[in-house]
Amino acid sequence: MEATNQIATVEKKNELLHVEEGIPQAEKISDRLRRKLTKKRCLTAAAAGQIFAGEFIGTFILVTASCTTTTLDVIVGALSGLWQVSILIGVGLGIAIYVSAHVSDAHLNPAVTLAFAIVRFRVFKWKKIPIYITAQMLGAFLAAAIMFGFYHSAVESFEDNHGLERGSNGSERTAMIFGEYFPNPASVRSDTSIVSMAKAFFIEAWGTAILVFVVFSLTDIHNTTVGSGENKVAVPMLISLTACFLIAMYGPLTQGSYNPARDFGPRLFAVMAGWGKIAIPGPRNGFWLYIIAPLIGGTDRRRSA
């Protein structure tokens, strides 16, 4: 709309040029501006596509690592201990950041995107939020779908061996390879009262607050302890290590999501794959807290812009 108004304004000015300087020059100026504004619109569309691609691919890599690692631990039994799980997820996050940072700044998380829009609004515009979050959700959904395509036979075998009926109470034991539950079904299988909904909400908000604080601190232009300018090559590794210790510390309680896209995208696939109400709204109707808590936690304190 702005570009159209600018063209209309120039065309009005050209009416004067027709009289004062002749038609050829007026048409030349009008055509030149039209080409400039058209090019500007094309660049905007190209930038949006670039952002979408970066966030889609980066989130796809992250969620592939997260969902597959959880499957290897819970279903296949190929891993031993929460630290192994958290390390592999952290490696996946690091790779995802290295791959997409130069394309879309590697948010890979709606909580991070919202925090940037609020805190660094001068450089990150709110109109970009739908592009980022849509790409993140779709990347997460596809990652879960492909993971299940590879491991569905293992999941079915696990269900048969443990007498689990998909979509019924108790099947969160397998649904946890997609979305998160509180407490962690693989850690606490009987007494779910040890983690209330309020406690789970606080843990997810608190963990996200720490993660986003670290992201803002490490990417602050005034923080030269990890490099300067474009040479902050250690940042992805440090963010990954932060995610590792947060998952290791709070994973037994909430599985440690801290990322609405990482939870909701795969959870939505789980609904379609037969887990139904166990996936959404969940056995304790708590799926929403893995969306709302990180969004609140990521923006709950002042950070340097």
PDB file of C-alpha atoms in Angstrom:
ATOM      1  CA  MET A   1       0.000   0.000   0.000  1.00  0.00           C
ATOM      2  CA  GLU A   2       2.825   2.405   0.875  1.00  0.00           C
ATOM      3  CA  ALA A   3       4.585   1.647  -2.393  1.00  0.00           C
ATOM      4  CA  THR A   4       1.337   2.225  -4.355  1.00  0.00           C
ATOM      5  CA  ASN A   5       0.829   5.599  -2.668  1.00  0.00           C
ATOM      6  CA  GLN A   6       4.390   6.609  -3.533  1.00  0.00           C
ATOM      7  CA  ILE A   7       3.810   5.750  -7.187  1.00  0.00           C
ATOM      8  CA  ALA A   8       0.575   7.735  -7.198  1.00  0.00           C
ATOM      9  CA  THR A   9       2.355  10.752  -5.694  1.00  0.00           C
ATOM     10  CA  VAL A  10       5.089  10.633  -8.310  1.00  0.00           C
ATOM     11  CA  GLU A  11       2.536  10.342 -11.087  1.00  0.00           C
ATOM     12  CA  LYS A  12       0.907  13.538  -9.840  1.00  0.00           C
ATOM     13  CA  LYS A  13       4.303  15.239  -9.858  1.00  0.00           C
ATOM     14  CA  ASN A  14       4.808  13.966 -13.383  1.00  0.00           C
ATOM     15  CA  GLU A  15       1.776  15.908 -14.527  1.00  0.00           C
ATOM     16  CA  LEU A  16       3.790  19.063 -13.796  1.00  0.00           C
ATOM     17  CA  LEU A  17       6.833  17.620 -15.539  1.00  0.00           C
ATOM     18  CA  HIS A  18       4.711  16.985 -18.614  1.00  0.00           C
ATOM     19  CA  VAL A  19       4.165  20.743 -18.808  1.00  0.00           C
ATOM     20  CA  GLU A  20       7.487  22.066 -17.556  1.00  0.00           C
ATOM     21  CA  GLU A  21      10.054  19.597 -18.906  1.00  0.00           C
ATOM     22  CA  GLY A  22       8.260  17.462 -21.448  1.00  0.00           C
ATOM     23  CA  ILE A  23       6.726  14.007 -21.512  1.00  0.00           C
ATOM     24  CA  PRO A  24       9.903  11.937 -22.172  1.00  0.00           C
ATOM     25  CA  GLN A  25      11.640  13.018 -18.941  1.00  0.00           C
ATOM     26  CA  ALA A  26       8.455  12.539 -16.880  1.00  0.00           C
ATOM     27  CA  GLU A  27       7.995   9.019 -18.180  1.00  0.00           C
ATOM     28  CA  LYS A  28      11.673   8.236 -17.514  1.00  0.00           C
ATOM     29  CA  ILE A  29      11.416   9.336 -13.853  1.00  0.00           C
ATOM     30  CA  SER A  30       8.148   7.447 -13.354  1.00  0.00           C
ATOM     31  CA  ASP A  31       9.522   4.237 -14.877  1.00  0.00           C
ATOM     32  CA  ARG A  32      12.691   4.451 -12.803  1.00  0.00           C
ATOM     33  CA  LEU A  33      10.724   4.813  -9.563  1.00  0.00           C
ATOM     34  CA  ARG A  34       8.367   1.995 -10.526  1.00  0.00           C
ATOM     35  CA  ARG A  35      11.342  -0.321 -11.075  1.00  0.00           C
ATOM     36  CA  LYS A  36      12.861   0.731  -7.734  1.00  0.00           C
ATOM     37  CA  LEU A  37       9.661   0.161  -5.765  1.00  0.00           C
ATOM     38  CA  THR A  38       8.972  -3.133  -7.520  1.00  0.00           C
ATOM     39  CA  LYS A  39      12.488  -4.278  -6.693  1.00  0.00           C
ATOM     40  CA  LYS A  40      11.913  -3.242  -3.070  1.00  0.00           C
ATOM     41  CA  ARG A  41       8.759  -5.349  -2.878  1.00  0.00           C
ATOM     42  CA  CYS A  42      10.570  -8.323  -4.405  1.00  0.00           C
ATOM     43  CA  LEU A  43      13.411  -8.022  -1.903  1.00  0.00           C
ATOM     44  CA  THR A  44      10.893  -7.958   0.926  1.00  0.00           C
ATOM     45  CA  ALA A  45       9.312 -11.163  -0.340  1.00  0.00           C
ATOM     46  CA  ALA A  46      12.734 -12.720  -0.796  1.00  0.00           C
ATOM     47  CA  ALA A  47      13.703 -11.733   2.754  1.00  0.00           C
ATOM     48  CA  ALA A  48      10.522 -13.313   4.109  1.00  0.00           C
ATOM     49  CA  GLY A  49      11.255 -16.502   2.217  1.00  0.00           C
ATOM     50  CA  GLN A  50      14.821 -16.519   3.513  1.00  0.00           C
ATOM     51  CA  ILE A  51      13.637 -16.108   7.101  1.00  0.00           C
ATOM     52  CA  PHE A  52      11.059 -18.857   6.654  1.00  0.00           C
ATOM     53  CA  ALA A  53      13.614 -21.250   5.198  1.00  0.00           C
ATOM     54  CA  GLY A  54      16.156 -20.554   7.928  1.00  0.00           C
ATOM     55  CA  GLU A  55      13.686 -21.052  10.779  1.00  0.00           C
ATOM     56  CA  PHE A  56      12.066 -24.076   9.145  1.00  0.00           C
ATOM     57  CA  ILE A  57      15.353 -25.894   8.568  1.00  0.00           C
ATOM     58  CA  GLY A  58      16.855 -24.912  11.907  1.00  0.00           C
ATOM     59  CA  THR A  59      13.782 -25.956  13.901  1.00  0.00           C
ATOM     60  CA  PHE A  60      13.532 -29.147  11.867  1.00  0.00           C
ATOM     61  CA  ILE A  61      17.089 -30.082  12.859  1.00  0.00           C
ATOM     62  CA  LEU A  62      16.497 -29.192  16.513  1.00  0.00           C
ATOM     63  CA  VAL A  63      13.258 -31.168  16.826  1.00  0.00           C
ATOM     64  CA  THR A  64      14.669 -34.094  14.860  1.00  0.00           C
ATOM     65  CA  ALA A  65      17.444 -34.295  17.444  1.00  0.00           C
ATOM     66  CA  SER A  66      15.059 -33.869  20.368  1.00  0.00           C
ATOM     67  CA  CYS A  67      12.327 -36.309  19.318  1.00  0.00           C
ATOM     68  CA  THR A  68      14.722 -38.934  17.994  1.00  0.00           C
ATOM     69  CA  THR A  69      16.921 -38.780  21.083  1.00  0.00           C
ATOM     70  CA  THR A  70      13.887 -39.236  23.336  1.00  0.00           C
ATOM     71  CA  THR A  71      12.788 -42.198  21.212  1.00  0.00           C
ATOM     72  CA  LEU A  72      16.225 -43.778  21.433  1.00  0.00           C
ATOM     73  CA  ASP A  73      16.136 -43.432  25.205  1.00  0.00           C
ATOM     74  CA  VAL A  74      12.522 -44.322  26.024  1.00  0.00           C
ATOM     75  CA  ILE A  75      11.524 -46.735  23.240  1.00  0.00           C
ATOM     76  CA  VAL A  76      14.711 -48.308  21.895  1.00  0.00           C
ATOM     77  CA  GLY A  77      16.789 -48.247  25.082  1.00  0.00           C
ATOM     78  CA  ALA A  78      19.906 -47.227  23.175  1.00  0.00           C
ATOM     79  CA  LEU A  79      20.827 -44.472  25.649  1.00  0.00           C
ATOM     80  CA  SER A  80      21.522 -44.534  29.349  1.00  0.00           C
ATOM     81  CA  GLY A  81      20.745 -41.600  31.575  1.00  0.00           C
ATOM     82  CA  LEU A  82      19.318 -38.117  31.167  1.00  0.00           C
ATOM     83  CA  TRP A  83      22.732 -36.565  30.588  1.00  0.00           C
ATOM     84  CA  GLN A  84      23.210 -38.545  27.370  1.00  0.00           C
ATOM     85  CA  VAL A  85      19.796 -37.370  26.222  1.00  0.00           C
ATOM     86  CA  SER A  86      20.486 -33.737  27.054  1.00  0.00           C
ATOM     87  CA  ILE A  87      23.909 -33.781  25.380  1.00  0.00           C
ATOM     88  CA  LEU A  88      22.523 -35.120  22.098  1.00  0.00           C
ATOM     89  CA  ILE A  89      19.700 -32.588  22.121  1.00  0.00           C
ATOM     90  CA  GLY A  90      22.258 -29.854  22.825  1.00  0.00           C
ATOM     91  CA  VAL A  91      24.401 -31.008  19.900  1.00  0.00           C
ATOM     92  CA  GLY A  92      21.327 -30.855  17.670  1.00  0.00           C
ATOM     93  CA  LEU A  93      20.558 -27.340  18.873  1.00  0.00           C
ATOM     94  CA  GLY A  94      24.127 -26.224  18.229  1.00  0.00           C
ATOM     95  CA  ILE A  95      24.087 -27.585  14.683  1.00  0.00           C
ATOM     96  CA  ALA A  96      20.705 -25.963  14.058  1.00  0.00           C
ATOM     97  CA  ILE A  97      22.041 -22.572  15.162  1.00  0.00           C
ATOM     98  CA  TYR A  98      25.209 -22.831  13.070  1.00  0.00           C
ATOM     99  CA  VAL A  99      23.142 -23.792  10.009  1.00  0.00           C
ATOM    100  CA  SER A 100      20.477 -21.087  10.264  1.00  0.00           C
ATOM    101  CA  ALA A 101      21.996 -18.141  12.152  1.00  0.00           C
ATOM    102  CA  HIS A 102      23.294 -16.410   9.013  1.00  0.00           C
ATOM    103  CA  VAL A 103      19.899 -16.795   7.351  1.00  0.00           C
ATOM    104  CA  SER A 104      17.313 -15.980  10.017  1.00  0.00           C
ATOM    105  CA  ASP A 105      19.313 -15.319  13.221  1.00  0.00           C
ATOM    106  CA  ALA A 106      18.322 -18.802  14.438  1.00  0.00           C
ATOM    107  CA  HIS A 107      15.476 -18.083  16.844  1.00  0.00           C
ATOM    108  CA  LEU A 108      14.109 -21.657  16.485  1.00  0.00           C
ATOM    109  CA  ASN A 109      11.725 -20.936  19.346  1.00  0.00           C
ATOM    110  CA  PRO A 110       8.602 -18.720  19.536  1.00  0.00           C
ATOM    111  CA  ALA A 111       9.634 -17.618  23.034  1.00  0.00           C
ATOM    112  CA  VAL A 112      12.911 -16.260  21.642  1.00  0.00           C
ATOM    113  CA  THR A 113      11.097 -14.598  18.737  1.00  0.00           C
ATOM    114  CA  LEU A 114       8.623 -12.869  21.055  1.00  0.00           C
ATOM    115  CA  ALA A 115      11.434 -11.750  23.354  1.00  0.00           C
ATOM    116  CA  PHE A 116      13.320 -10.195  20.436  1.00  0.00           C
ATOM    117  CA  ALA A 117      10.176  -8.390  19.285  1.00  0.00           C
ATOM    118  CA  ILE A 118       9.660  -6.914  22.759  1.00  0.00           C
ATOM    119  CA  VAL A 119      13.231  -6.180  23.851  1.00  0.00           C
ATOM    120  CA  ARG A 120      15.006  -5.481  20.551  1.00  0.00           C
ATOM    121  CA  PHE A 121      12.035  -3.951  18.762  1.00  0.00           C
ATOM    122  CA  ARG A 122      14.268  -1.411  17.011  1.00  0.00           C
ATOM    123  CA  VAL A 123      15.918  -4.131  14.950  1.00  0.00           C
ATOM    124  CA  PHE A 124      13.278  -6.873  15.032  1.00  0.00           C
ATOM    125  CA  LYS A 125       9.837  -5.840  13.797  1.00  0.00           C
ATOM    126  CA  TRP A 126       6.598  -7.375  15.069  1.00  0.00           C
ATOM    127  CA  LYS A 127       5.413  -8.037  11.520  1.00  0.00           C
ATOM    128  CA  LYS A 128       8.062 -10.746  11.242  1.00  0.00           C
ATOM    129  CA  ILE A 129       6.610 -12.789  14.098  1.00  0.00           C
ATOM    130  CA  PRO A 130       4.059 -14.766  12.003  1.00  0.00           C
ATOM    131  CA  ILE A 131       6.773 -15.802   9.529  1.00  0.00           C
ATOM    132  CA  TYR A 132       9.080 -17.001  12.282  1.00  0.00           C
ATOM    133  CA  ILE A 133       6.490 -18.902  14.310  1.00  0.00           C
ATOM    134  CA  THR A 134       4.805 -20.499  11.292  1.00  0.00           C
ATOM    135  CA  ALA A 135       8.145 -21.777  10.033  1.00  0.00           C
ATOM    136  CA  GLN A 136       9.090 -23.051  13.494  1.00  0.00           C
ATOM    137  CA  MET A 137       5.810 -24.935  13.954  1.00  0.00           C
ATOM    138  CA  LEU A 138       5.917 -26.508  10.493  1.00  0.00           C
ATOM    139  CA  GLY A 139       9.559 -27.517  10.874  1.00  0.00           C
ATOM    140  CA  ALA A 140       8.789 -29.143  14.231  1.00  0.00           C
ATOM    141  CA  PHE A 141       5.739 -30.961  12.853  1.00  0.00           C
ATOM    142  CA  LEU A 142       7.643 -32.374   9.881  1.00  0.00           C
ATOM    143  CA  ALA A 143      10.539 -33.478  12.093  1.00  0.00           C
ATOM    144  CA  ALA A 144       8.141 -35.457  14.297  1.00  0.00           C
ATOM    145  CA  ALA A 145       6.443 -37.021  11.284  1.00  0.00           C
ATOM    146  CA  ILE A 146       9.707 -38.199   9.741  1.00  0.00           C
ATOM    147  CA  MET A 147      10.992 -39.514  13.067  1.00  0.00           C
ATOM    148  CA  PHE A 148       7.816 -41.555  13.535  1.00  0.00           C
ATOM    149  CA  GLY A 149       8.107 -42.864   9.993  1.00  0.00           C
ATOM    150  CA  PHE A 150      11.473 -44.345  10.906  1.00  0.00           C
ATOM    151  CA  TYR A 151      10.592 -45.650  14.357  1.00  0.00           C
ATOM    152  CA  HIS A 152       6.881 -46.543  14.210  1.00  0.00           C
ATOM    153  CA  SER A 153       7.638 -50.278  14.280  1.00  0.00           C
ATOM    154  CA  ALA A 154       9.733 -49.838  17.426  1.00  0.00           C
ATOM    155  CA  VAL A 155       6.943 -47.833  19.030  1.00  0.00           C
ATOM    156  CA  GLU A 156       4.357 -50.509  18.185  1.00  0.00           C
ATOM    157  CA  SER A 157       6.632 -53.219  19.606  1.00  0.00           C
ATOM    158  CA  PHE A 158       7.084 -51.199  22.809  1.00  0.00           C
ATOM    159  CA  GLU A 159       3.315 -50.792  23.128  1.00  0.00           C
ATOM    160  CA  ASP A 160       2.755 -54.534  22.696  1.00  0.00           C
ATOM    161  CA  ASN A 161       5.462 -55.463  25.191  1.00  0.00           C
ATOM    162  CA  HIS A 162       4.133 -53.076  27.862  1.00  0.00           C
ATOM    163  CA  GLY A 163       0.417 -53.588  27.262  1.00  0.00           C
ATOM    164  CA  LEU A 164      -0.194 -50.002  26.181  1.00  0.00           C
ATOM    165  CA  GLU A 165      -3.155 -48.968  24.070  1.00  0.00           C
ATOM    166  CA  ARG A 166      -2.407 -45.874  22.043  1.00  0.00           C
ATOM    167  CA  GLY A 167      -4.658 -42.990  23.034  1.00  0.00           C
ATOM    168  CA  SER A 168      -5.656 -44.542  26.394  1.00  0.00           C
ATOM    169  CA  ASN A 169      -4.460 -43.678  29.883  1.00  0.00           C
ATOM    170  CA  GLY A 170      -0.871 -44.711  30.283  1.00  0.00           C
ATOM    171  CA  SER A 171       0.039 -44.181  26.641  1.00  0.00           C
ATOM    172  CA  GLU A 172       1.769 -40.934  27.539  1.00  0.00           C
ATOM    173  CA  ARG A 173       4.651 -43.331  28.116  1.00  0.00           C
ATOM    174  CA  THR A 174       5.017 -43.411  24.319  1.00  0.00           C
ATOM    175  CA  ALA A 175       3.436 -40.035  23.523  1.00  0.00           C
ATOM    176  CA  MET A 176       6.318 -38.409  25.393  1.00  0.00           C
ATOM    177  CA  ILE A 177       8.537 -38.923  22.350  1.00  0.00           C
ATOM    178  CA  PHE A 178       6.498 -36.122  20.758  1.00  0.00           C
ATOM    179  CA  GLY A 179       5.250 -33.704  23.417  1.00  0.00           C
ATOM    180  CA  GLU A 180       6.208 -33.160  27.030  1.00  0.00           C
ATOM    181  CA  TYR A 181       4.429 -34.287  30.204  1.00  0.00           C
ATOM    182  CA  PHE A 182       4.705 -33.532  33.905  1.00  0.00           C
ATOM    183  CA  PRO A 183       6.159 -35.352  35.641  1.00  0.00           C
ATOM    184  CA  ASN A 184       8.356 -37.109  33.089  1.00  0.00           C
ATOM    185  CA  PRO A 185       6.541 -40.436  32.415  1.00  0.00           C
ATOM    186  CA  ALA A 186       9.858 -42.271  32.072  1.00  0.00           C
ATOM    187  CA  SER A 187      11.093 -40.982  35.442  1.00  0.00           C
ATOM    188  CA  VAL A 188       7.940 -41.092  37.567  1.00  0.00           C
ATOM    189  CA  ARG A 189       5.407 -43.692  36.435  1.00  0.00           C
ATOM    190  CA  SER A 190       2.954 -43.776  39.322  1.00  0.00           C
ATOM    191  CA  ASP A 191       2.650 -40.739  41.602  1.00  0.00           C
ATOM    192  CA  THR A 192       1.944 -37.822  39.289  1.00  0.00           C
ATOM    193  CA  SER A 193       1.068 -35.580  42.228  1.00  0.00           C
ATOM    194  CA  ILE A 194       4.748 -34.813  42.877  1.00  0.00           C
ATOM    195  CA  VAL A 195       4.597 -32.179  40.126  1.00  0.00           C
ATOM    196  CA  SER A 196       1.536 -29.953  40.240  1.00  0.00           C
ATOM    197  CA  MET A 197       0.398 -27.928  37.261  1.00  0.00           C
ATOM    198  CA  ALA A 198       1.508 -24.734  38.971  1.00  0.00           C
ATOM    199  CA  LYS A 199       4.967 -26.160  39.632  1.00  0.00           C
ATOM    200  CA  ALA A 200       5.279 -27.414  36.042  1.00  0.00           C
ATOM    201  CA  PHE A 201       4.240 -23.981  34.755  1.00  0.00           C
ATOM    202  CA  PHE A 202       6.844 -22.252  36.895  1.00  0.00           C
ATOM    203  CA  ILE A 203       9.594 -24.698  35.887  1.00  0.00           C
ATOM    204  CA  GLU A 204       8.957 -24.186  32.167  1.00  0.00           C
ATOM    205  CA  ALA A 205       8.774 -20.404  32.586  1.00  0.00           C
ATOM    206  CA  TRP A 206      11.896 -20.348  34.776  1.00  0.00           C
ATOM    207  CA  GLY A 207      13.918 -22.572  32.438  1.00  0.00           C
ATOM    208  CA  THR A 208      12.935 -20.465  29.436  1.00  0.00           C
ATOM    209  CA  ALA A 209      13.838 -17.266  31.298  1.00  0.00           C
ATOM    210  CA  ILE A 210      17.338 -18.612  31.920  1.00  0.00           C
ATOM    211  CA  LEU A 211      17.733 -19.803  28.334  1.00  0.00           C
ATOM    212  CA  VAL A 212      16.563 -16.516  26.783  1.00  0.00           C
ATOM    213  CA  PHE A 213      18.641 -14.481  29.232  1.00  0.00           C
ATOM    214  CA  VAL A 214      21.731 -16.388  28.093  1.00  0.00           C
ATOM    215  CA  VAL A 215      20.815 -15.863  24.424  1.00  0.00           C
ATOM    216  CA  PHE A 216      20.464 -12.105  24.920  1.00  0.00           C
ATOM    217  CA  SER A 217      23.614 -11.853  26.999  1.00  0.00           C
ATOM    218  CA  LEU A 218      25.773 -13.766  24.523  1.00  0.00           C
ATOM    219  CA  THR A 219      24.433 -11.889  21.485  1.00  0.00           C
ATOM    220  CA  ASP A 220      24.724  -8.450  23.090  1.00  0.00           C
ATOM    221  CA  ILE A 221      27.078  -6.318  20.977  1.00  0.00           C
ATOM    222  CA  HIS A 222      28.717  -5.045  24.169  1.00  0.00           C
ATOM    223  CA  ASN A 223      29.621  -8.550  25.345  1.00  0.00           C
ATOM    224  CA  THR A 224      33.057  -9.186  23.902  1.00  0.00           C
ATOM    225  CA  THR A 225      33.988 -12.100  26.172  1.00  0.00           C
ATOM    226  CA  VAL A 226      32.783 -14.520  23.479  1.00  0.00           C
ATOM    227  CA  GLY A 227      34.125 -12.557  20.518  1.00  0.00           C
ATOM    228  CA  SER A 228      33.067  -9.398  18.766  1.00  0.00           C
ATOM    229  CA  GLY A 229      31.000  -8.469  15.752  1.00  0.00           C
ATOM    230  CA  GLU A 230      30.518 -11.398  13.408  1.00  0.00           C
ATOM    231  CA  ASN A 231      33.167 -13.522  15.136  1.00  0.00           C
ATOM    232  CA  LYS A 232      31.080 -14.893  18.009  1.00  0.00           C
ATOM    233  CA  VAL A 233      31.616 -18.469  16.908  1.00  0.00           C
ATOM    234  CA  ALA A 234      31.363 -19.823  20.460  1.00  0.00           C
ATOM    235  CA  VAL A 235      27.811 -18.523  20.985  1.00  0.00           C
ATOM    236  CA  PRO A 236      25.955 -21.541  19.517  1.00  0.00           C
ATOM    237  CA  MET A 237      27.983 -23.943  21.655  1.00  0.00           C
ATOM    238  CA  LEU A 238      27.330 -21.962  24.826  1.00  0.00           C
ATOM    239  CA  ILE A 239      23.610 -21.726  24.123  1.00  0.00           C
ATOM    240  CA  SER A 240      23.597 -25.476  23.509  1.00  0.00           C
ATOM    241  CA  LEU A 241      25.341 -26.153  26.814  1.00  0.00           C
ATOM    242  CA  THR A 242      22.773 -23.974  28.565  1.00  0.00           C
ATOM    243  CA  ALA A 243      19.985 -26.078  27.083  1.00  0.00           C
ATOM    244  CA  CYS A 244      21.852 -29.233  28.137  1.00  0.00           C
ATOM    245  CA  PHE A 245      22.047 -28.369  31.804  1.00  0.00           C
ATOM    246  CA  LEU A 246      18.447 -27.066  31.884  1.00  0.00           C
ATOM    247  CA  ILE A 247      17.169 -30.340  30.428  1.00  0.00           C
ATOM    248  CA  ALA A 248      19.341 -32.358  32.801  1.00  0.00           C
ATOM    249  CA  MET A 249      18.178 -30.370  35.849  1.00  0.00           C
ATOM    250  CA  TYR A 250      14.450 -30.192  35.175  1.00  0.00           C
ATOM    251  CA  GLY A 251      13.884 -33.004  32.669  1.00  0.00           C
ATOM    252  CA  PRO A 252      12.650 -35.469  35.336  1.00  0.00           C
ATOM    253  CA  LEU A 253       9.942 -32.987  36.316  1.00  0.00           C
ATOM    254  CA  THR A 254       8.625 -31.542  33.029  1.00  0.00           C
ATOM    255  CA  GLN A 255      10.870 -33.109  30.358  1.00  0.00           C
ATOM    256  CA  GLY A 256      12.368 -29.630  29.847  1.00  0.00           C
ATOM    257  CA  SER A 257      10.808 -28.170  26.725  1.00  0.00           C
ATOM    258  CA  TYR A 258      11.268 -24.368  27.031  1.00  0.00           C
ATOM    259  CA  ASN A 259      10.080 -24.101  23.435  1.00  0.00           C
ATOM    260  CA  PRO A 260       6.419 -23.939  22.316  1.00  0.00           C
ATOM    261  CA  ALA A 261       7.263 -25.066  18.766  1.00  0.00           C
ATOM    262  CA  ARG A 262       9.292 -28.057  19.949  1.00  0.00           C
ATOM    263  CA  ASP A 263       6.304 -29.224  22.029  1.00  0.00           C
ATOM    264  CA  PHE A 264       3.217 -28.245  20.047  1.00  0.00           C
ATOM    265  CA  GLY A 265       4.368 -29.188  16.533  1.00  0.00           C
ATOM    266  CA  PRO A 266       5.158 -32.826  17.447  1.00  0.00           C
ATOM    267  CA  ARG A 267       2.180 -32.969  19.820  1.00  0.00           C
ATOM    268  CA  LEU A 268      -0.129 -32.034  16.972  1.00  0.00           C
ATOM    269  CA  PHE A 269       1.332 -34.861  14.916  1.00  0.00           C
ATOM    270  CA  ALA A 270       0.776 -37.233  17.851  1.00  0.00           C
ATOM    271  CA  VAL A 271      -2.940 -36.382  17.770  1.00  0.00           C
ATOM    272  CA  MET A 272      -3.072 -37.361  14.099  1.00  0.00           C
ATOM    273  CA  ALA A 273      -1.009 -40.520  14.716  1.00  0.00           C
ATOM    274  CA  GLY A 274      -3.520 -41.973  17.189  1.00  0.00           C
ATOM    275  CA  TRP A 275      -2.675 -40.576  20.631  1.00  0.00           C
ATOM    276  CA  GLY A 276      -5.692 -38.276  20.517  1.00  0.00           C
ATOM    277  CA  LYS A 277      -6.678 -36.819  23.892  1.00  0.00           C
ATOM    278  CA  ILE A 278      -3.486 -38.116  25.517  1.00  0.00           C
ATOM    279  CA  ALA A 279      -1.627 -35.658  23.283  1.00  0.00           C
ATOM    280  CA  ILE A 280      -4.163 -32.810  23.403  1.00  0.00           C
ATOM    281  CA  PRO A 281      -5.303 -31.795  25.972  1.00  0.00           C
ATOM    282  CA  GLY A 282      -3.209 -34.424  27.767  1.00  0.00           C
ATOM    283  CA  PRO A 283      -4.085 -36.649  30.737  1.00  0.00           C
ATOM    284  CA  ARG A 284      -3.977 -33.645  33.093  1.00  0.00           C
ATOM    285  CA  ASN A 285      -5.235 -31.076  30.562  1.00  0.00           C
ATOM    286  CA  GLY A 286      -1.892 -29.373  30.772  1.00  0.00           C
ATOM    287  CA  PHE A 287      -0.640 -29.166  27.190  1.00  0.00           C
ATOM    288  CA  TRP A 288      -1.245 -25.413  27.150  1.00  0.00           C
ATOM    289  CA  LEU A 289       1.384 -24.665  29.794  1.00  0.00           C
ATOM    290  CA  TYR A 290       4.163 -25.801  27.427  1.00  0.00           C
ATOM    291  CA  ILE A 291       3.051 -22.968  25.142  1.00  0.00           C
ATOM    292  CA  ILE A 292       2.152 -20.185  27.561  1.00  0.00           C
ATOM    293  CA  ALA A 293       4.822 -20.672  30.229  1.00  0.00           C
ATOM    294  CA  PRO A 294       7.808 -20.339  27.848  1.00  0.00           C
ATOM    295  CA  LEU A 295       6.275 -17.261  26.202  1.00  0.00           C
ATOM    296  CA  ILE A 296       5.895 -15.611  29.603  1.00  0.00           C
ATOM    297  CA  GLY A 297       9.239 -16.825  30.906  1.00  0.00           C
ATOM    298  CA  GLY A 298      11.087 -15.548  27.862  1.00  0.00           C
ATOM    299  CA  THR A 299       9.884 -11.982  28.403  1.00  0.00           C
ATOM    300  CA  ASP A 300       9.648 -11.700  32.186  1.00  0.00           C
ATOM    301  CA  ARG A 301      12.728  -9.566  32.885  1.00  0.00           C
ATOM    302  CA  ARG A 302      14.648  -6.648  31.409  1.00  0.00           C
ATOM    303  CA  ARG A 303      17.478  -7.584  29.087  1.00  0.00           C
ATOM    304  CA  SER A 304      20.057  -5.508  27.370  1.00  0.00           C
ATOM    305  CA  ALA A 305      19.164  -4.595  23.820  1.00  0.00           C
TER     306      ALA A 305
END
